[in-house]
Amino acid sequence: MLEELLMAFINGILLGGVLALLAFGLNLIFGVVKIIHMAYGQFVMLGFYFIYYFHTAWHMPLLVAMAGGIVVMGLLGMLVQLLIINPLLNAPRLNQLLALASLIIVLENLAQVLWGADYRGIPISMPIIQFGDIFIRSSYLLAFLGAIATLGILYLFLHKTYFGLAIRSVAQDVEIAKGMGINPKVIYYITLAAGGALTGVVAAFFIPIYTVHPHFGASFTLMAFVIVVFGGMGNLMGGFISAFIIGVVTSITAVLTSTEVADILALVLFILMMMVRPQGILGAKA
Amino acid sequence: MKRNSTTSKIITVGVLLIIALAPLLATSEYMVHIGTLILLWAFVSTAWAYMARFGLVSLGHGVFLGIGAYIPVMLFNYYGVSPWLGMLAGVGAAVLVAAILGYSCFRFGLIGDYFALVTLAMAEVVSLAIVACREVTGGSLGCTLKASVGWASFQFDDKRYFYYIIFVFLLLALYIWRLIDKSRMRLALTAIEESELAASSMGVSIIRFKMGITLLSAGLTAMGGVLYAQYITYINPGTISGVGVSLSTCFKAILGGMFNIFGPLAGSAIMVSLEEYFRISFDTGFLGVSEIIFGVVLLVMIIFLPKGIVGSVSEWLNKRFGVARS
């Protein structure tokens, strides 16, 4: 039992890294465009399918297929900005939420029409690493390391480049950013492209771990939400830390009870956090 | 709500007459079935709009639908409890849950999209809980109401029974809407929506009024769940609780126009007909295509008709003819 719990803990940490990446994208979009991307998990699902398709139908080498998937998801992100978010920038929050929620319907059924309802995956066998009684799947470890590396690159992008600076300034204050000669529309496109590409990256790390089906994304949207709120909406550091907390808590609960109970627990944490501490674990009292 | 009273009365009576007479003109059982679904979802989304039109946009009415649908069915299937008692139990439980959830939301001052997201999460919690209790509820496979026809078990062979029963409930919901319009509650809730601080400094009890409208809305929504379960006789956490049905309830009200008394009815009529039309015209060969078109239509309507159809039409009439409409 103890080994099982320890393994659940380690898996929670490792998966937490990937979830951190996912939450980062959602958080970035929320922070910059001030929009809640309801269909974010569905983007991961699409990314997964694209990589699968490029690899199996077009016989691309896996890494090329992954790169292709990332690029396509980035473009799709911009398309969402162009077709849905731009026309709704000044609409009530609720309409933005619902528009992106109806995007969920479109994307899930699109996947079903294009690829069918069956589970699809690219079979890759990756070794299992053993430390004494503890077994770690190297696919999890790879995803974790990759996610951390990607987060590092994102950090550098946000803090060391002109576009990163522009993105952060739009996140802080759109009006002042405009005064500094930044066109927020361009920044929105870049943000959505980055957010879309991130879902492609997450999908690439998921390839050796999961198989995909049209409703694959829903639980990840939910997870990303929970993490973002737990860490404080728009607070990137908070999201990073809470990804590991949520990852470990759900992973251990799933081992002790069932995955539904783990999801319920995550959602209850989300609800309580929204009520009692909407600024998140790290946020200052507003 | 200043209205040109004679025209609006004529329209109201006309619409209700058409609904009342429709089953007599219907050529097939199927059309009555579609009509029943329209009225049912109109009832539910009208109840949803009670709250939403005062800025309390709940994306979690699946909580109440699920409770209302599951409790009477469970009681009947396992203990043979009459659905009439089960109905009371279901609605009562939903109101109780609404009281707990509503109070905690309002006590902590959740408003706007924060309220929307929290209620969305609550809907998912109830749906997951139903799946998790799979020994009792049948999990995600759903469960079937034991067949037993007659008034005592509230199931009928003839679809027209449910058509008219649900029509009566819809009338009740519309009547309550009018009562709310004339009441102090409307003034209080409008004031609260404008500014909670200003309202409370004028002595308006924010939590009390919000709770009042929430309990009313939740109770009627749960009744919608009961009616759904009795009519369809099959329930499943994916279709009657959870995020999907919560969102589609508010889609209907918003498309029709949630600030107008007939908005949710119009929205339900359009949504249910669209769904059926696409489902039939694309058959099983293109499973999913109908939903894609449906989603795109939704998107386009949310983007271009943000006030809803009834809202946009009356605005247009207003501009065109200068008629004083709401």
Tab-separated table of C-alpha atoms in Angstrom, chain B:
chain	number	residue	atom	x	y	z
B	1	MET	CA	-41.334	46.801	-18.891
B	2	LYS	CA	-43.544	49.303	-20.650
B	3	ARG	CA	-45.476	47.466	-23.267
B	4	ASN	CA	-48.027	48.352	-25.807
B	5	SER	CA	-50.528	46.379	-23.792
B	6	THR	CA	-53.154	45.448	-26.394
B	7	THR	CA	-50.681	44.224	-29.027
B	8	SER	CA	-48.694	42.304	-26.469
B	9	LYS	CA	-51.856	40.728	-25.055
B	10	ILE	CA	-52.958	39.659	-28.532
B	11	ILE	CA	-49.541	38.138	-29.202
B	12	THR	CA	-49.522	36.370	-25.837
B	13	VAL	CA	-52.983	34.885	-26.264
B	14	GLY	CA	-52.171	33.939	-29.868
B	15	VAL	CA	-48.971	32.125	-28.926
B	16	LEU	CA	-50.601	30.260	-26.066
B	17	LEU	CA	-53.596	29.290	-28.234
B	18	ILE	CA	-51.295	27.922	-30.910
B	19	ILE	CA	-49.469	25.844	-28.297
B	20	ALA	CA	-52.741	24.622	-26.803
B	21	LEU	CA	-54.219	23.591	-30.146
B	22	ALA	CA	-51.056	22.246	-31.772
B	23	PRO	CA	-51.486	18.567	-30.726
B	24	LEU	CA	-54.959	18.499	-32.290
B	25	LEU	CA	-53.452	19.505	-35.618
B	26	ALA	CA	-50.336	17.386	-35.347
B	27	THR	CA	-50.202	14.646	-37.959
B	28	SER	CA	-47.992	12.237	-36.047
B	29	GLU	CA	-46.947	11.121	-32.574
B	30	TYR	CA	-43.486	12.316	-33.444
B	31	MET	CA	-44.615	15.919	-33.810
B	32	VAL	CA	-46.327	15.772	-30.427
B	33	HIS	CA	-43.097	14.396	-29.011
B	34	ILE	CA	-41.081	17.294	-30.402
B	35	GLY	CA	-43.696	19.728	-29.082
B	36	THR	CA	-43.458	18.154	-25.641
B	37	LEU	CA	-39.672	18.471	-25.653
B	38	ILE	CA	-39.944	22.107	-26.683
B	39	LEU	CA	-42.366	22.878	-23.856
B	40	LEU	CA	-40.273	20.957	-21.336
B	41	TRP	CA	-37.060	22.790	-22.166
B	42	ALA	CA	-38.965	26.062	-22.382
B	43	PHE	CA	-40.195	25.435	-18.832
B	44	VAL	CA	-36.673	24.685	-17.588
B	45	SER	CA	-34.971	27.555	-19.361
B	46	THR	CA	-37.692	29.985	-18.256
B	47	ALA	CA	-36.956	28.941	-14.692
B	48	TRP	CA	-33.248	29.405	-15.395
B	49	ALA	CA	-33.864	32.889	-16.754
B	50	TYR	CA	-35.557	33.944	-13.498
B	51	MET	CA	-32.082	34.205	-12.057
B	52	ALA	CA	-30.088	35.022	-15.151
B	53	ARG	CA	-32.010	38.140	-16.046
B	54	PHE	CA	-30.918	39.673	-12.765
B	55	GLY	CA	-27.286	38.910	-13.455
B	56	LEU	CA	-27.226	35.627	-11.540
B	57	VAL	CA	-26.056	33.548	-14.466
B	58	SER	CA	-25.921	29.964	-13.301
B	59	LEU	CA	-24.162	27.453	-15.517
B	60	GLY	CA	-25.080	24.736	-13.047
B	61	HIS	CA	-28.783	24.110	-13.363
B	62	GLY	CA	-27.888	20.533	-14.241
B	63	VAL	CA	-27.526	20.110	-10.474
B	64	PHE	CA	-31.251	20.600	-9.982
B	65	LEU	CA	-32.283	18.775	-13.129
B	66	GLY	CA	-30.195	15.789	-12.057
B	67	ILE	CA	-31.554	15.730	-8.516
B	68	GLY	CA	-35.115	16.203	-9.724
B	69	ALA	CA	-34.772	13.427	-12.280
B	70	TYR	CA	-32.873	10.880	-10.211
B	71	ILE	CA	-34.553	10.994	-6.790
B	72	PRO	CA	-38.111	10.105	-7.907
B	73	VAL	CA	-36.821	7.430	-10.290
B	74	MET	CA	-34.596	5.860	-7.620
B	75	LEU	CA	-37.408	5.953	-5.058
B	76	PHE	CA	-39.852	4.387	-7.508
B	77	ASN	CA	-37.509	1.737	-8.880
B	78	TYR	CA	-36.144	0.561	-5.540
B	79	TYR	CA	-38.904	1.223	-3.031
B	80	GLY	CA	-41.980	1.609	-5.221
B	81	VAL	CA	-42.584	5.067	-3.802
B	82	SER	CA	-45.281	6.880	-5.753
B	83	PRO	CA	-43.807	9.422	-8.171
B	84	TRP	CA	-46.132	12.002	-6.649
B	85	LEU	CA	-44.236	11.678	-3.368
B	86	GLY	CA	-40.978	11.231	-5.247
B	87	MET	CA	-41.675	14.496	-7.014
B	88	LEU	CA	-41.961	16.285	-3.680
B	89	ALA	CA	-38.804	14.586	-2.463
B	90	GLY	CA	-36.897	15.498	-5.635
B	91	VAL	CA	-37.994	19.107	-5.706
B	92	GLY	CA	-37.505	19.386	-1.937
B	93	ALA	CA	-33.988	17.973	-2.144
B	94	ALA	CA	-33.126	20.305	-5.019
B	95	VAL	CA	-34.383	23.311	-3.079
B	96	LEU	CA	-32.364	22.227	-0.065
B	97	VAL	CA	-29.228	21.818	-2.174
B	98	ALA	CA	-29.929	25.183	-3.814
B	99	ALA	CA	-30.210	26.738	-0.367
B	100	ILE	CA	-26.834	25.375	0.701
B	101	LEU	CA	-25.017	26.125	-2.559
B	102	GLY	CA	-26.744	29.469	-3.062
B	103	TYR	CA	-26.093	30.646	0.452
B	104	SER	CA	-22.419	29.771	0.255
B	105	CYS	CA	-22.071	31.565	-3.089
B	106	PHE	CA	-23.909	34.688	-1.969
B	107	ARG	CA	-22.352	34.753	1.476
B	108	PHE	CA	-18.916	34.920	-0.127
B	109	GLY	CA	-20.105	37.475	-2.646
B	110	LEU	CA	-19.512	35.452	-5.805
B	111	ILE	CA	-20.915	37.400	-8.741
B	112	GLY	CA	-20.659	37.550	-12.522
B	113	ASP	CA	-18.445	35.034	-14.249
B	114	TYR	CA	-17.040	33.754	-10.963
B	115	PHE	CA	-20.557	32.700	-10.012
B	116	ALA	CA	-20.977	31.162	-13.471
B	117	LEU	CA	-17.786	29.103	-13.171
B	118	VAL	CA	-18.515	27.899	-9.651
B	119	THR	CA	-21.993	26.769	-10.621
B	120	LEU	CA	-20.529	25.026	-13.665
B	121	ALA	CA	-18.217	23.094	-11.361
B	122	MET	CA	-21.144	22.194	-9.101
B	123	ALA	CA	-23.000	20.712	-12.058
B	124	GLU	CA	-19.996	18.537	-12.842
B	125	VAL	CA	-19.723	17.449	-9.200
B	126	VAL	CA	-23.325	16.198	-9.192
B	127	SER	CA	-22.838	14.427	-12.501
B	128	LEU	CA	-19.641	12.740	-11.267
B	129	ALA	CA	-21.352	11.807	-8.001
B	130	ILE	CA	-24.127	10.072	-9.943
B	131	VAL	CA	-21.507	8.165	-11.945
B	132	ALA	CA	-19.539	7.321	-8.802
B	133	CYS	CA	-22.621	5.784	-7.113
B	134	ARG	CA	-22.899	3.344	-9.979
B	135	GLU	CA	-24.253	0.456	-7.876
B	136	VAL	CA	-27.396	2.478	-7.223
B	137	THR	CA	-27.705	4.820	-10.179
B	138	GLY	CA	-26.374	2.648	-12.963
B	139	GLY	CA	-23.419	4.998	-13.449
B	140	SER	CA	-22.842	6.516	-16.845
B	141	LEU	CA	-25.017	3.864	-18.473
B	142	GLY	CA	-28.017	5.558	-16.923
B	143	CYS	CA	-31.130	3.843	-15.681
B	144	THR	CA	-34.623	3.142	-16.885
B	145	LEU	CA	-37.784	4.010	-15.020
B	146	LYS	CA	-39.839	0.888	-14.314
B	147	ALA	CA	-42.815	0.888	-16.614
B	148	SER	CA	-46.233	1.214	-15.007
B	149	VAL	CA	-48.860	3.203	-16.852
B	150	GLY	CA	-51.483	5.340	-15.157
B	151	TRP	CA	-52.044	8.445	-13.085
B	152	ALA	CA	-50.828	6.712	-9.909
B	153	SER	CA	-47.395	6.113	-11.395
B	154	PHE	CA	-47.447	9.282	-13.508
B	155	GLN	CA	-46.670	7.573	-16.812
B	156	PHE	CA	-48.887	7.621	-19.859
B	157	ASP	CA	-49.044	5.810	-23.163
B	158	ASP	CA	-50.506	8.779	-24.977
B	159	LYS	CA	-47.899	11.472	-25.483
B	160	ARG	CA	-50.550	14.200	-25.357
B	161	TYR	CA	-50.956	13.760	-21.599
B	162	PHE	CA	-47.420	14.924	-21.013
B	163	TYR	CA	-47.770	17.624	-23.619
B	164	TYR	CA	-50.592	19.242	-21.693
B	165	ILE	CA	-49.177	18.554	-18.233
B	166	ILE	CA	-45.918	20.236	-19.203
B	167	PHE	CA	-47.845	23.028	-20.900
B	168	VAL	CA	-49.595	23.727	-17.599
B	169	PHE	CA	-46.226	23.885	-15.851
B	170	LEU	CA	-44.922	26.249	-18.513
B	171	LEU	CA	-47.951	28.485	-17.987
B	172	LEU	CA	-47.221	28.426	-14.274
B	173	ALA	CA	-43.604	29.423	-14.909
B	174	LEU	CA	-44.692	32.279	-17.192
B	175	TYR	CA	-47.270	33.389	-14.630
B	176	ILE	CA	-44.638	33.441	-11.879
B	177	TRP	CA	-42.439	35.502	-14.223
B	178	ARG	CA	-45.226	38.091	-14.400
B	179	LEU	CA	-45.683	37.999	-10.635
B	180	ILE	CA	-41.958	38.622	-10.169
B	181	ASP	CA	-42.188	41.533	-12.597
B	182	LYS	CA	-44.848	43.183	-10.504
B	183	SER	CA	-43.197	42.437	-7.182
B	184	ARG	CA	-40.786	44.242	-4.935
B	185	MET	CA	-38.377	41.418	-5.632
B	186	ARG	CA	-37.785	42.654	-9.161
B	187	LEU	CA	-36.944	46.134	-7.934
B	188	ALA	CA	-34.675	44.760	-5.254
B	189	LEU	CA	-32.834	42.380	-7.581
B	190	THR	CA	-32.425	45.054	-10.257
B	191	ALA	CA	-30.969	47.372	-7.651
B	192	ILE	CA	-28.661	44.616	-6.428
B	193	GLU	CA	-27.485	43.918	-9.968
B	194	GLU	CA	-26.728	47.621	-10.536
B	195	SER	CA	-24.742	47.955	-7.346
B	196	GLU	CA	-24.726	45.635	-4.375
B	197	LEU	CA	-23.200	48.319	-2.195
B	198	ALA	CA	-25.790	50.947	-3.036
B	199	ALA	CA	-28.628	48.453	-2.685
B	200	SER	CA	-27.514	47.217	0.691
B	201	SER	CA	-27.020	50.747	1.978
B	202	MET	CA	-30.652	51.409	1.056
B	203	GLY	CA	-31.603	48.539	3.309
B	204	VAL	CA	-32.127	45.875	0.631
B	205	SER	CA	-31.184	42.493	1.993
B	206	ILE	CA	-28.967	41.127	-0.773
B	207	ILE	CA	-28.716	37.538	0.361
B	208	ARG	CA	-32.442	37.232	1.126
B	209	PHE	CA	-33.593	38.343	-2.313
B	210	LYS	CA	-30.945	36.370	-4.158
B	211	MET	CA	-31.837	33.293	-2.148
B	212	GLY	CA	-35.520	33.788	-2.874
B	213	ILE	CA	-35.085	33.837	-6.635
B	214	THR	CA	-32.530	31.006	-6.520
B	215	LEU	CA	-34.802	28.671	-4.561
B	216	LEU	CA	-37.717	29.439	-6.863
B	217	SER	CA	-35.627	28.827	-9.960
B	218	ALA	CA	-34.071	25.644	-8.553
B	219	GLY	CA	-37.408	24.208	-7.478
B	220	LEU	CA	-39.004	24.702	-10.878
B	221	THR	CA	-35.897	23.381	-12.633
B	222	ALA	CA	-35.985	20.246	-10.483
B	223	MET	CA	-39.650	19.864	-11.427
B	224	GLY	CA	-38.473	19.978	-15.038
B	225	GLY	CA	-36.100	17.130	-14.192
B	226	VAL	CA	-38.959	15.127	-12.687
B	227	LEU	CA	-41.094	15.668	-15.787
B	228	TYR	CA	-38.197	14.728	-18.061
B	229	ALA	CA	-37.632	11.453	-16.225
B	230	GLN	CA	-41.332	10.558	-16.196
B	231	TYR	CA	-41.752	11.413	-19.859
B	232	ILE	CA	-38.576	9.936	-21.347
B	233	THR	CA	-38.422	7.106	-18.730
B	234	TYR	CA	-34.680	6.844	-19.185
B	235	ILE	CA	-32.119	9.007	-17.423
B	236	ASN	CA	-28.392	9.221	-17.738
B	237	PRO	CA	-25.945	11.533	-15.973
B	238	GLY	CA	-24.626	12.808	-19.288
B	239	THR	CA	-27.981	14.000	-20.563
B	240	ILE	CA	-29.815	15.241	-17.478
B	241	SER	CA	-27.042	16.449	-15.159
B	242	GLY	CA	-23.607	17.850	-15.646
B	243	VAL	CA	-22.121	20.509	-17.839
B	244	GLY	CA	-23.818	19.595	-21.113
B	245	VAL	CA	-27.419	20.059	-20.078
B	246	SER	CA	-26.566	23.069	-17.911
B	247	LEU	CA	-25.044	24.822	-20.875
B	248	SER	CA	-27.769	23.836	-23.284
B	249	THR	CA	-30.405	25.186	-20.871
B	250	CYS	CA	-28.816	28.595	-20.896
B	251	PHE	CA	-28.092	28.420	-24.621
B	252	LYS	CA	-31.826	28.124	-25.166
B	253	ALA	CA	-32.721	31.050	-22.959
B	254	ILE	CA	-29.953	33.241	-24.322
B	255	LEU	CA	-30.754	32.493	-27.953
B	256	GLY	CA	-34.384	33.380	-27.430
B	257	GLY	CA	-33.526	36.318	-25.212
B	258	MET	CA	-33.421	35.872	-21.472
B	259	PHE	CA	-34.806	39.318	-20.627
B	260	ASN	CA	-38.058	38.677	-22.408
B	261	ILE	CA	-40.804	36.493	-20.969
B	262	PHE	CA	-41.181	34.551	-24.229
B	263	GLY	CA	-37.461	34.459	-24.962
B	264	PRO	CA	-36.737	31.050	-23.392
B	265	LEU	CA	-39.786	29.558	-25.118
B	266	ALA	CA	-38.677	30.902	-28.500
B	267	GLY	CA	-35.110	29.733	-27.868
B	268	SER	CA	-36.240	26.243	-26.911
B	269	ALA	CA	-38.469	25.985	-29.952
B	270	ILE	CA	-35.570	26.932	-32.211
B	271	MET	CA	-32.937	24.805	-30.506
B	272	VAL	CA	-35.012	21.653	-30.216
B	273	SER	CA	-36.221	21.954	-33.815
B	274	LEU	CA	-32.707	22.635	-35.098
B	275	GLU	CA	-31.332	19.671	-33.194
B	276	GLU	CA	-34.021	17.373	-34.557
B	277	TYR	CA	-33.761	18.757	-38.071
B	278	PHE	CA	-30.010	18.288	-38.240
B	279	ARG	CA	-30.221	14.900	-36.593
B	280	ILE	CA	-32.707	13.647	-39.170
B	281	SER	CA	-31.262	15.266	-42.269
B	282	PHE	CA	-27.757	13.971	-41.585
B	283	ASP	CA	-28.765	10.519	-40.436
B	284	THR	CA	-26.267	8.149	-38.873
B	285	GLY	CA	-23.835	8.146	-41.790
B	286	PHE	CA	-22.470	11.460	-40.640
B	287	LEU	CA	-22.676	11.043	-36.912
B	288	GLY	CA	-21.523	14.364	-35.501
B	289	VAL	CA	-22.025	16.552	-38.568
B	290	SER	CA	-25.375	17.747	-37.264
B	291	GLU	CA	-23.782	18.753	-33.974
B	292	ILE	CA	-21.009	20.614	-35.764
B	293	ILE	CA	-23.524	22.667	-37.724
B	294	PHE	CA	-25.526	23.128	-34.564
B	295	GLY	CA	-22.452	24.404	-32.696
B	296	VAL	CA	-21.576	26.759	-35.530
B	297	VAL	CA	-25.139	28.112	-35.610
B	298	LEU	CA	-24.905	28.691	-31.862
B	299	LEU	CA	-21.597	30.498	-32.252
B	300	VAL	CA	-22.888	32.705	-35.024
B	301	MET	CA	-26.011	33.556	-33.058
B	302	ILE	CA	-24.085	34.358	-29.881
B	303	ILE	CA	-21.765	36.612	-31.847
B	304	PHE	CA	-24.332	38.379	-34.010
B	305	LEU	CA	-27.499	38.283	-31.908
B	306	PRO	CA	-26.212	38.814	-28.368
B	307	LYS	CA	-29.607	40.027	-27.146
B	308	GLY	CA	-31.323	36.874	-28.286
B	309	ILE	CA	-33.877	36.480	-31.005
B	310	VAL	CA	-36.898	37.893	-29.218
B	311	GLY	CA	-34.767	40.723	-27.847
B	312	SER	CA	-33.297	41.567	-31.253
B	313	VAL	CA	-36.624	41.348	-33.049
B	314	SER	CA	-38.395	43.619	-30.594
B	315	GLU	CA	-35.488	46.061	-30.767
B	316	TRP	CA	-35.768	46.057	-34.548
B	317	LEU	CA	-39.537	46.561	-34.379
B	318	ASN	CA	-38.939	49.374	-31.963
B	319	LYS	CA	-36.555	51.118	-34.334
B	320	ARG	CA	-38.673	50.419	-37.372
B	321	PHE	CA	-42.101	51.367	-36.101
B	322	GLY	CA	-41.306	53.293	-32.956
B	323	VAL	CA	-43.548	51.003	-30.926
B	324	ALA	CA	-42.889	51.188	-27.207
B	325	ARG	CA	-41.712	47.707	-26.434
B	326	SER	CA	-39.624	46.270	-23.685
